[in-house]
């Protein structure tokens, strides 16, 4: 599997584990130096995992749209737009940028920017 296909699969699994609040599975995607940034927060890995475990999710389900993955060799950038599929409002779109790094024999997320 090439890097773009791998990142696409990881991204899909990321979303599923986020909704399931499966902290152990979710942690397996994160590099030790992972940083999450949004309009309101900056979390390191430990704080972000607490956020996931608490289930602080603003929607019950969403669809991934407009996923664009760029492979830079040992780093890949995943930009995506997601839509709350439980809402009729167009304002329920959000975008995120996820940075992946290949180290050893696996891809790990090193940074996430979420425009929540």
C-alpha positions as CSV (number, residue, x, y, z in Angstrom):
1,X,0.0,0.0,0.0
2,X,1.4,3.4,-0.9
3,X,1.6,6.3,1.6
4,X,-1.5,8.1,0.3
5,X,-3.7,5.0,0.6
6,X,-2.2,4.2,4.0
7,X,-2.9,7.8,5.3
8,X,-6.4,7.6,3.9
9,X,-7.1,4.4,5.8
10,X,-5.5,5.8,9.0
11,X,-7.6,8.9,8.7
12,X,-10.8,6.8,8.4
13,X,-9.8,4.7,11.4
14,X,-9.0,7.9,13.3
15,X,-12.5,9.2,12.9
16,X,-14.1,5.8,13.9
17,X,-12.0,5.6,17.1
18,X,-12.7,9.2,17.9
19,X,-16.5,8.5,17.9
20,X,-16.0,5.3,19.8
21,X,-13.8,7.2,22.4
22,X,-11.4,4.3,22.3
23,X,-8.5,5.9,24.0
24,X,-6.1,2.9,23.6
25,X,-6.8,2.5,19.9
26,X,-6.7,6.2,19.4
27,X,-3.3,6.6,21.2
28,X,-1.7,4.1,18.8
29,X,-2.0,6.7,16.1
30,X,-0.3,9.5,18.0
31,X,3.4,10.3,18.1
32,X,4.8,11.0,21.6
33,X,5.3,14.6,20.6
34,X,1.8,15.0,19.1
35,X,0.2,18.5,19.4
36,X,-3.5,19.4,18.9
37,X,-4.4,23.0,18.1
38,X,-7.8,24.5,17.6
39,X,-9.3,28.0,17.9
40,X,-9.7,27.6,21.6
41,X,-7.1,24.9,22.7
42,X,-3.6,23.6,22.4
43,X,-3.2,20.1,23.8
44,X,-0.2,17.8,24.0
45,X,-0.8,14.0,23.5
46,X,-1.8,13.3,27.1
47,X,-4.4,16.1,27.3
48,X,-5.8,15.3,23.9
49,X,-6.3,11.7,24.9
50,X,-8.3,12.8,27.9
51,X,-10.4,14.9,25.6
52,X,-11.1,11.9,23.4
53,X,-11.9,9.6,26.4
54,X,-14.4,12.1,27.8
55,X,-16.3,11.9,24.5
56,X,-16.4,15.7,24.1
57,X,-17.8,15.5,20.6
58,X,-20.1,18.1,19.2
59,X,-21.8,15.9,16.7
60,X,-23.0,12.3,16.6
61,X,-21.7,11.5,13.1
62,X,-20.1,13.2,10.2
63,X,-19.1,12.5,6.6
64,X,-15.5,13.1,5.4
65,X,-15.5,15.3,2.3
66,X,-12.8,16.7,0.1
67,X,-9.9,14.8,1.5
68,X,-6.6,15.8,0.1
69,X,-3.4,14.0,1.0
70,X,0.1,15.1,0.0
71,X,3.0,12.7,0.5
72,X,6.4,14.4,1.2
73,X,8.3,11.2,1.8
74,X,8.6,10.7,5.5
75,X,5.9,13.3,6.2
76,X,2.3,13.5,4.8
77,X,-0.3,16.2,5.0
78,X,-4.0,15.3,5.2
79,X,-6.4,18.2,4.7
80,X,-10.1,17.4,5.0
81,X,-13.4,19.0,5.2
82,X,-16.1,17.2,7.3
83,X,-19.8,17.7,7.5
84,X,-22.1,17.0,10.4
85,X,-24.5,14.6,8.7
86,X,-27.0,15.0,11.5
87,X,-27.5,18.7,10.8
88,X,-29.4,20.4,8.0
89,X,-27.3,23.6,8.4
90,X,-24.4,24.3,6.0
91,X,-22.6,25.9,9.0
92,X,-21.8,22.4,10.3
93,X,-18.8,22.1,8.0
94,X,-15.4,22.1,9.6
95,X,-11.9,21.7,8.2
96,X,-8.8,20.1,9.7
97,X,-5.2,19.5,8.8
98,X,-3.4,16.4,10.1
99,X,0.3,16.0,9.8
100,X,1.6,12.4,9.7
101,X,5.3,11.3,10.0
102,X,6.8,8.0,9.0
103,X,9.2,6.7,11.6
104,X,10.6,3.1,11.9
105,X,7.9,1.1,10.1
106,X,4.8,3.1,10.9
107,X,2.9,6.4,10.4
108,X,2.2,8.5,13.5
109,X,0.2,11.7,13.7
110,X,2.4,14.5,14.9
111,X,0.0,17.5,14.7
112,X,-3.6,18.3,14.2
113,X,-5.2,21.7,13.5
114,X,-8.9,21.7,13.9
115,X,-10.9,24.9,13.1
116,X,-13.7,24.1,15.5
